[in-house]
Amino acid sequence: MAKKDMKAIEAISSAAFNHRVEEVRALLEQGVDPNSKLHGFSLLYSAVLGGGDETEVVQMLLDAGANPDGGPKGDEEVLQHAACVFPNVLRVLLDAGADLHRVNDEGRSALWYAIHHEQKECEAILREYGLDYTERELNEHEKGRRLKNQQKIVTNRIRSTRTKNAEQLAWLMSEALNVDLPKHVAKLLERGAVPNFREEDGLPSPLVWAADKGYLDVVRAAIAAGTDVDEQIYYEKSAHQGTALLFAARAGHLKIVKALVEAGADVNAPAIGQDGEGPPLLFAEKHGHKEVCDYLRPLTKEA
């Protein structure tokens, strides 16, 4: 980009942020692209961020062709920022076609921010334009935020430990499992964690957990670590009891089913749960996993 063009973008970005209306107008008339960005931020975002609830610069940029969303999904939070405190700007953006359903990297929409910041007017505007959000969904977002924080804590704990004690590694592995960190579970198995470790009855072993969730790398690591592939486990969350093969078949994870069978898993191992009672094939059939059924059927003894 030519220095002249960069200077023009710097000038209009500053003018938009500080709500210098005539300067923005003049630079647009000189041909500055209304979708220009400075340091990754669009002119529209600068105008919303710095202009308070004044709409003139925002409207001017939109009229000149600025993207009302600011940029690609995950790029900026123009609507979310407006929803925190600026009802007039929010309405202008919505009238220009801003995406009501757009969410940021944390899965939060503009309505989430309006409710979170207790901006009743912004909340009412968003609902007026058709966006609805239940309390359950808000709770799910909050749960997701807490999970990310927990994952950071567990990750730091794992990275800082130098222990070679199998049981201590197993407890760390259990923490990683509880906050859904499959890569760390696999690495801890490779470091020597007790492979069949479970904190208490009703919880899955790493192998059963990975088979149920579809984490092939963890399954392979557990098998390599010497896990008993035919251990019968009652997994309270799914209300089923059986081997890892049951959980993989029930969830339709064909690659994991094959890995378990190749590791010697008993295809006729009995399983029981809310779906019925029988071998893993039965549970694959109940859930309509054709490829898994086609693979297991020739291997399974008829009752």
CSV table of N, CA and C in Angstrom, one decimal, residues 158-217:
chain,number,residue,atom,x,y,z
A,158,ILE,N,-0.6,-29.0,34.0
A,158,ILE,CA,0.1,-30.1,33.3
A,158,ILE,C,1.4,-29.7,32.8
A,159,ARG,N,1.5,-28.5,32.2
A,159,ARG,CA,2.8,-28.1,31.6
A,159,ARG,C,3.9,-27.8,32.6
A,160,SER,N,3.4,-27.5,33.8
A,160,SER,CA,4.4,-27.2,34.9
A,160,SER,C,4.9,-28.4,35.7
A,161,THR,N,4.2,-29.5,35.6
A,161,THR,CA,4.5,-30.7,36.4
A,161,THR,C,5.6,-31.5,35.7
A,162,ARG,N,6.5,-32.0,36.5
A,162,ARG,CA,7.6,-32.8,36.0
A,162,ARG,C,7.6,-34.2,36.6
A,163,THR,N,6.5,-34.5,37.3
A,163,THR,CA,6.4,-35.8,38.0
A,163,THR,C,6.4,-37.0,37.0
A,164,LYS,N,7.0,-38.1,37.4
A,164,LYS,CA,6.9,-39.4,36.6
A,164,LYS,C,6.0,-40.4,37.4
A,165,ASN,N,5.4,-40.0,38.5
A,165,ASN,CA,4.6,-40.9,39.2
A,165,ASN,C,3.3,-41.2,38.5
A,166,ALA,N,3.1,-42.5,38.2
A,166,ALA,CA,1.9,-42.9,37.4
A,166,ALA,C,0.6,-42.4,37.9
A,167,GLU,N,0.4,-42.5,39.3
A,167,GLU,CA,-0.8,-42.1,39.9
A,167,GLU,C,-1.0,-40.6,39.9
A,168,GLN,N,0.0,-39.8,40.1
A,168,GLN,CA,-0.1,-38.4,40.0
A,168,GLN,C,-0.4,-37.9,38.6
A,169,LEU,N,0.2,-38.6,37.6
A,169,LEU,CA,-0.1,-38.3,36.2
A,169,LEU,C,-1.5,-38.6,35.9
A,170,ALA,N,-2.0,-39.7,36.5
A,170,ALA,CA,-3.4,-40.1,36.3
A,170,ALA,C,-4.4,-39.1,36.8
A,171,TRP,N,-4.1,-38.5,38.0
A,171,TRP,CA,-5.0,-37.5,38.5
A,171,TRP,C,-5.0,-36.3,37.6
A,172,LEU,N,-3.9,-35.9,37.1
A,172,LEU,CA,-3.8,-34.8,36.1
A,172,LEU,C,-4.6,-35.1,34.9
A,173,MET,N,-4.5,-36.4,34.5
A,173,MET,CA,-5.2,-36.9,33.3
A,173,MET,C,-6.7,-36.8,33.5
A,174,SER,N,-7.1,-37.1,34.7
A,174,SER,CA,-8.5,-37.0,35.1
A,174,SER,C,-9.0,-35.6,35.0
A,175,GLU,N,-8.2,-34.7,35.5
A,175,GLU,CA,-8.6,-33.2,35.4
A,175,GLU,C,-8.7,-32.8,33.9
A,176,ALA,N,-7.8,-33.3,33.1
A,176,ALA,CA,-7.8,-32.9,31.7
A,176,ALA,C,-9.1,-33.5,31.0
A,177,LEU,N,-9.4,-34.7,31.4
A,177,LEU,CA,-10.6,-35.4,30.9
A,177,LEU,C,-11.9,-34.6,31.2
A,178,ASN,N,-11.9,-34.1,32.5
A,178,ASN,CA,-13.1,-33.5,33.0
A,178,ASN,C,-13.4,-32.1,32.3
A,179,VAL,N,-12.3,-31.5,31.8
A,179,VAL,CA,-12.5,-30.2,31.1
A,179,VAL,C,-12.3,-30.3,29.6
A,180,ASP,N,-12.3,-31.6,29.1
A,180,ASP,CA,-12.3,-31.9,27.6
A,180,ASP,C,-11.1,-31.4,27.0
A,181,LEU,N,-9.9,-31.9,27.4
A,181,LEU,CA,-8.6,-31.6,26.8
A,181,LEU,C,-8.0,-32.9,26.3
A,182,PRO,N,-8.5,-33.4,25.1
A,182,PRO,CA,-8.1,-34.7,24.6
A,182,PRO,C,-6.6,-34.8,24.4
A,183,LYS,N,-6.0,-33.8,23.8
A,183,LYS,CA,-4.5,-33.8,23.5
A,183,LYS,C,-3.7,-34.0,24.8
A,184,HIS,N,-4.1,-33.4,25.9
A,184,HIS,CA,-3.4,-33.6,27.1
A,184,HIS,C,-3.6,-34.9,27.7
A,185,VAL,N,-4.8,-35.5,27.6
A,185,VAL,CA,-5.1,-36.8,28.0
A,185,VAL,C,-4.2,-37.8,27.3
A,186,ALA,N,-4.1,-37.7,26.0
A,186,ALA,CA,-3.2,-38.6,25.2
A,186,ALA,C,-1.8,-38.4,25.7
A,187,LYS,N,-1.3,-37.2,25.9
A,187,LYS,CA,0.1,-37.0,26.2
A,187,LYS,C,0.4,-37.6,27.6
A,188,LEU,N,-0.6,-37.4,28.5
A,188,LEU,CA,-0.3,-38.0,29.9
A,188,LEU,C,-0.3,-39.5,29.9
A,189,LEU,N,-1.1,-40.1,29.0
A,189,LEU,CA,-1.0,-41.5,28.8
A,189,LEU,C,0.3,-41.9,28.3
A,190,GLU,N,0.8,-41.2,27.4
A,190,GLU,CA,2.2,-41.4,26.8
A,190,GLU,C,3.3,-41.2,27.9
A,191,ARG,N,3.0,-40.4,28.8
A,191,ARG,CA,4.0,-40.1,29.9
A,191,ARG,C,3.9,-41.1,31.0
A,192,GLY,N,2.9,-42.0,31.0
A,192,GLY,CA,2.9,-43.1,31.9
A,192,GLY,C,1.8,-43.1,32.9
A,193,ALA,N,0.8,-42.3,32.7
A,193,ALA,CA,-0.4,-42.2,33.6
A,193,ALA,C,-1.1,-43.6,33.7
A,194,VAL,N,-1.6,-44.0,34.8
A,194,VAL,CA,-2.3,-45.2,35.0
A,194,VAL,C,-3.5,-45.2,33.9
A,195,PRO,N,-3.4,-46.1,32.9
A,195,PRO,CA,-4.3,-46.0,31.8
A,195,PRO,C,-5.8,-46.3,32.1
A,196,ASN,N,-6.1,-47.1,33.1
A,196,ASN,CA,-7.5,-47.4,33.4
A,196,ASN,C,-8.1,-46.6,34.6
A,197,PHE,N,-7.4,-45.5,34.9
A,197,PHE,CA,-7.7,-44.7,36.1
A,197,PHE,C,-9.1,-44.1,36.0
A,198,ARG,N,-9.8,-44.2,37.1
A,198,ARG,CA,-11.1,-43.5,37.2
A,198,ARG,C,-11.2,-42.9,38.6
A,199,GLU,N,-11.7,-41.7,38.7
A,199,GLU,CA,-11.8,-41.0,40.0
A,199,GLU,C,-12.8,-41.8,40.9
A,200,GLU,N,-13.9,-42.2,40.3
A,200,GLU,CA,-15.0,-42.9,41.1
A,200,GLU,C,-15.9,-43.7,40.2
A,201,ASP,N,-16.7,-44.6,40.7
A,201,ASP,CA,-17.6,-45.4,39.9
A,201,ASP,C,-18.6,-44.4,39.3
A,202,GLY,N,-19.0,-44.8,38.0
A,202,GLY,CA,-19.9,-43.9,37.3
A,202,GLY,C,-19.2,-43.0,36.3
A,203,LEU,N,-17.9,-42.8,36.5
A,203,LEU,CA,-17.1,-42.0,35.6
A,203,LEU,C,-16.4,-42.9,34.6
A,204,PRO,N,-16.2,-42.5,33.4
A,204,PRO,CA,-15.5,-43.3,32.4
A,204,PRO,C,-14.0,-43.4,32.6
A,205,SER,N,-13.4,-44.5,32.1
A,205,SER,CA,-12.0,-44.5,32.0
A,205,SER,C,-11.6,-43.6,30.8
A,206,PRO,N,-10.3,-43.3,30.6
A,206,PRO,CA,-9.9,-42.5,29.4
A,206,PRO,C,-10.3,-43.1,28.1
A,207,LEU,N,-10.2,-44.5,28.1
A,207,LEU,CA,-10.6,-45.2,26.8
A,207,LEU,C,-12.1,-45.1,26.5
A,208,VAL,N,-12.9,-45.3,27.5
A,208,VAL,CA,-14.3,-45.2,27.3
A,208,VAL,C,-14.7,-43.8,27.0
A,209,TRP,N,-14.2,-42.8,27.7
A,209,TRP,CA,-14.5,-41.4,27.4
A,209,TRP,C,-14.1,-41.1,26.0
A,210,ALA,N,-12.9,-41.5,25.5
A,210,ALA,CA,-12.5,-41.1,24.2
A,210,ALA,C,-13.3,-41.9,23.1
A,211,ALA,N,-13.7,-43.1,23.4
A,211,ALA,CA,-14.5,-43.9,22.5
A,211,ALA,C,-15.9,-43.2,22.3
A,212,ASP,N,-16.4,-42.7,23.4
A,212,ASP,CA,-17.7,-42.1,23.4
A,212,ASP,C,-17.7,-40.7,22.7
A,213,LYS,N,-16.6,-40.0,22.9
A,213,LYS,CA,-16.5,-38.6,22.4
A,213,LYS,C,-16.0,-38.6,20.9
A,214,GLY,N,-15.3,-39.6,20.5
A,214,GLY,CA,-14.7,-39.7,19.2
A,214,GLY,C,-13.3,-39.2,19.1
A,215,TYR,N,-12.5,-39.4,20.1
A,215,TYR,CA,-11.1,-38.9,20.1
A,215,TYR,C,-10.2,-40.1,19.8
A,216,LEU,N,-9.9,-40.3,18.5
A,216,LEU,CA,-9.2,-41.4,18.1
A,216,LEU,C,-7.7,-41.4,18.6
A,217,ASP,N,-7.1,-40.3,18.7
A,217,ASP,CA,-5.7,-40.2,19.2
A,217,ASP,C,-5.6,-40.7,20.7
